[in-house]
Amino acid sequence: MLSNNSKFNLVQVKGTWVRQTERCQSAQGKLSDAKIYENKSDHGVCWTVVSPIVFTYRVIQSKNILDPKNDTLLWGHVGEEEEELKGTINNSKPVKRFVVIDETVNQLYGSQLIQYFESREVVYRMLPLPTTEENKCLELVTKILEEIHQFGIDRRSEPIIAIGGGVCLDVVGLAASLYRRRTPYIKVPTTLLSYVDASVGAKTGVNFAGGKNKLGSYVPPVATFLDRSFFQTLPPRQISNGMAEMLKMALMKHHGLFELLEAEGRKLLLSKLQSCESDSGVELEDSATASTRIAIETMLEELAPNLWEDDLDRLVDFGHLISPELEMTVLPTLLHGEAVNIDMSFMVYVAHQRGLLTADEKYRIIQCMLGLELPVWHQECTLPLVQKSLNERLKHSAGSLRMPLPTGLGRAEIFHDMIGDNVLCQAYQKWTAELASSGNK
Ligand SMILES: NC(=O)c1ccc[n+]([C@@H]2O[C@H](COP(=O)([O-])OP(=O)(O)OC[C@H]3O[C@@H](n4cnc5c(N)ncnc54)[C@H](O)[C@@H]3O)[C@@H](O)[C@H]2O)c1
Ligand SMILES: [Zn+2]
């Protein structure tokens, strides 16, 4: 049997792409990162195309994003290298934006948004939707697509804007990834959970066939605009909910963030992570600014190299092994962050049982969780549910469990071995004995 392998680079010469082997570089021109591998056999040719796709997106903090003097909402996605484009767009035609906004957020901030657009002479269409977990399905996506189509947008220069919590951002993201195969979109998170989590990565999605986020895509927004002033209208429970994801990052990889949440957690809750203006004029980073910044930075570090989640070893999955099952079992009584926290609390006991955490470290973590007003135990989180979740997880993780566990305060490792039933049972018994009466749900 004959076999003949070749690797080709692609070079653009006078508008045409031509294949070139590394040895024979006859034509000069723009070199693509893509490669074509050719394998000839008796049966014919097999071409393998390797085409790296680069996603670039910006995550931008901004204060008072709905102030008409603030450019961010309209132009924050345009980088310095594209400033020219902004000028051209500005001069030749009116600025046009399609906005999907969570219904509650619309009640609270809709008039400010209208004022913003009117004062800047933007041609706009606002679509308020009940973007709740129960409604997070394809129908909502279709509704958005129909409205976008009717309004008409220029796919290249008029990004769709999503303003709301994680549900709104996920649903609009999916619609944008479908419209004309991929239309740029912008995320403006208004809950703490979506600010530190859903905003930072590339995932979009809706629930389907009884499964959470079963349909979706990995398409990042062109930009995310972060403005903490939206948190002022959030109920305290929603703040605690978001804090759980911040604590996750602290436990996995940032000792400083853990100490901040441990010492200042309550204060952060009460202030809804708002910064107080310093009268000294000296810009010192306060705990609200520092904690949210670190949460985002650590999250970006973990997501950027693994945007499509090809690597299954993910520290960001801490708290997400048992919680999906628990969330679906008790819907809608637990919020996502609360379920995540119950999962993390149990895993802290597992880590202690395996000798990875000292008793004092375990104690400090649980106290920190309680300080953030997060539940640390739940009666529906039974040992059979834990075992079922871990087995489910095993099925979908290429043969080994890949369990992130803390190995200190702000340090973690991913363990590939299945934990023995002994360790699991002992950890579960201690967890229940010590925390069942914690006063939380
Ligand atoms: N794509 C991702 O990477 C990712 C990451 C984490 C979570 N998620 C998804 O995010 C969703 C959870 O997001 P969430 O916790 O933001 O929930 P959510 O979107 O349901 O919002 C929570 C509630 O807060 C209200 N609300 C939003 N902003 C408000 C404001 N500023 N003031 C007052 N009320 C406000 C909403 O109307 C809603 O009732 C889940 O569906 C989850 O799957 C996605
Ligand atoms: Zn989560």
Tab-separated table of C-alpha atoms and ligand atoms in Angstrom, residues 102-105 108-109 131-133 136 164-170 187 189-195 197-205 207 212-213 229-235 238 241 245 303 320 327 335-337, ligand 1:
chain	number	residue	atom	x	y	z
A	102	ASP	CA	-34.339	41.850	31.036
A	103	GLU	CA	-37.908	42.959	31.901
A	104	THR	CA	-37.106	43.815	35.534
A	105	VAL	CA	-33.972	45.672	34.524
A	108	LEU	CA	-35.550	49.948	36.745
A	109	TYR	CA	-33.243	51.392	34.092
A	131	THR	CA	-35.481	36.361	30.752
A	132	THR	CA	-36.031	33.977	33.662
A	133	GLU	CA	-34.585	30.495	34.138
A	136	LYS	CA	-34.605	30.143	29.083
A	164	GLY	CA	-29.515	41.822	32.205
A	165	GLY	CA	-28.537	38.814	34.299
A	166	GLY	CA	-26.920	35.592	33.119
A	167	VAL	CA	-30.117	34.286	31.540
A	168	CYS	CA	-30.486	37.349	29.317
A	169	LEU	CA	-26.801	37.292	28.319
A	170	ASP	CA	-26.852	33.559	27.519
A	187	LYS	CA	-22.862	41.858	27.234
A	189	PRO	CA	-24.313	42.214	33.145
A	190	THR	CA	-26.611	43.617	35.813
A	191	THR	CA	-26.322	40.873	38.457
A	192	LEU	CA	-23.167	40.099	40.425
A	193	LEU	CA	-23.221	36.494	39.241
A	194	SER	CA	-23.297	37.458	35.600
A	195	TYR	CA	-20.705	40.201	36.221
A	197	ASP	CA	-19.014	34.702	35.626
A	198	ALA	CA	-21.371	34.684	32.615
A	199	SER	CA	-19.807	37.878	31.235
A	200	VAL	CA	-16.263	36.787	31.136
A	201	GLY	CA	-16.330	33.734	28.898
A	202	ALA	CA	-17.640	32.587	25.542
A	203	LYS	CA	-20.548	30.339	26.433
A	204	THR	CA	-24.102	30.985	25.274
A	205	GLY	CA	-27.074	28.723	25.781
A	207	ASN	CA	-32.188	24.861	28.470
A	212	LYS	CA	-29.577	22.979	31.740
A	213	ASN	CA	-27.865	24.803	28.882
A	229	SER	CA	-23.817	50.534	39.945
A	230	PHE	CA	-26.494	48.116	38.641
A	231	PHE	CA	-26.044	46.075	41.855
A	232	GLN	CA	-27.692	48.798	43.928
A	233	THR	CA	-31.139	47.511	42.982
A	234	LEU	CA	-30.318	43.814	43.524
A	235	PRO	CA	-31.903	41.993	46.475
A	238	GLN	CA	-28.617	37.960	44.618
A	241	ASN	CA	-25.410	34.351	45.026
A	245	GLU	CA	-18.606	32.315	42.309
A	303	LEU	CA	-10.942	30.718	30.480
A	320	HIS	CA	-20.111	22.432	39.745
A	327	GLU	CA	-30.211	22.555	41.301
A	335	LEU	CA	-30.185	29.961	43.142
A	336	HIS	CA	-27.195	28.807	41.081
A	337	GLY	CA	-24.573	30.302	43.396
B	1	LIG	N1	-22.410	31.704	30.024
B	1	LIG	C1	-21.780	31.460	31.143
B	1	LIG	O1	-20.578	31.269	31.165
B	1	LIG	C2	-22.563	31.416	32.422
B	1	LIG	C3	-21.873	31.429	33.633
B	1	LIG	C4	-22.614	31.430	34.811
B	1	LIG	C5	-23.997	31.424	34.760
B	1	LIG	N2	-24.639	31.401	33.551
B	1	LIG	C6	-26.102	31.381	33.477
B	1	LIG	O2	-26.590	32.552	34.112
B	1	LIG	C7	-27.864	32.299	34.649
B	1	LIG	C8	-27.934	32.875	36.048
B	1	LIG	O3	-27.662	34.250	35.967
B	1	LIG	P1	-28.195	35.278	37.073
B	1	LIG	O4	-27.860	34.754	38.420
B	1	LIG	O5	-27.712	36.607	36.681
B	1	LIG	O6	-29.784	35.110	36.968
B	1	LIG	P2	-30.928	35.901	36.168
B	1	LIG	O7	-30.484	36.310	34.839
B	1	LIG	O8	-32.122	35.024	36.271
B	1	LIG	O9	-31.178	37.196	37.061
B	1	LIG	C9	-31.616	37.077	38.397
B	1	LIG	C10	-32.774	38.005	38.723
B	1	LIG	O10	-32.303	39.330	38.932
B	1	LIG	C11	-33.096	40.270	38.215
B	1	LIG	N3	-32.193	41.399	37.952
B	1	LIG	C12	-31.171	41.441	37.058
B	1	LIG	N4	-30.481	42.571	37.215
B	1	LIG	C13	-31.070	43.270	38.199
B	1	LIG	C14	-30.804	44.530	38.808
B	1	LIG	N5	-29.733	45.268	38.473
B	1	LIG	N6	-31.618	44.956	39.799
B	1	LIG	C15	-32.671	44.180	40.203
B	1	LIG	N7	-32.974	42.986	39.676
B	1	LIG	C16	-32.170	42.530	38.680
B	1	LIG	C17	-33.599	39.507	37.027
B	1	LIG	O11	-34.792	40.056	36.538
B	1	LIG	C18	-33.835	38.114	37.634
B	1	LIG	O12	-35.091	38.062	38.225
B	1	LIG	C19	-28.079	30.795	34.595
B	1	LIG	O13	-29.014	30.510	33.581
B	1	LIG	C20	-26.711	30.241	34.225
B	1	LIG	O14	-26.800	29.086	33.422
B	1	LIG	C21	-23.945	31.401	32.400
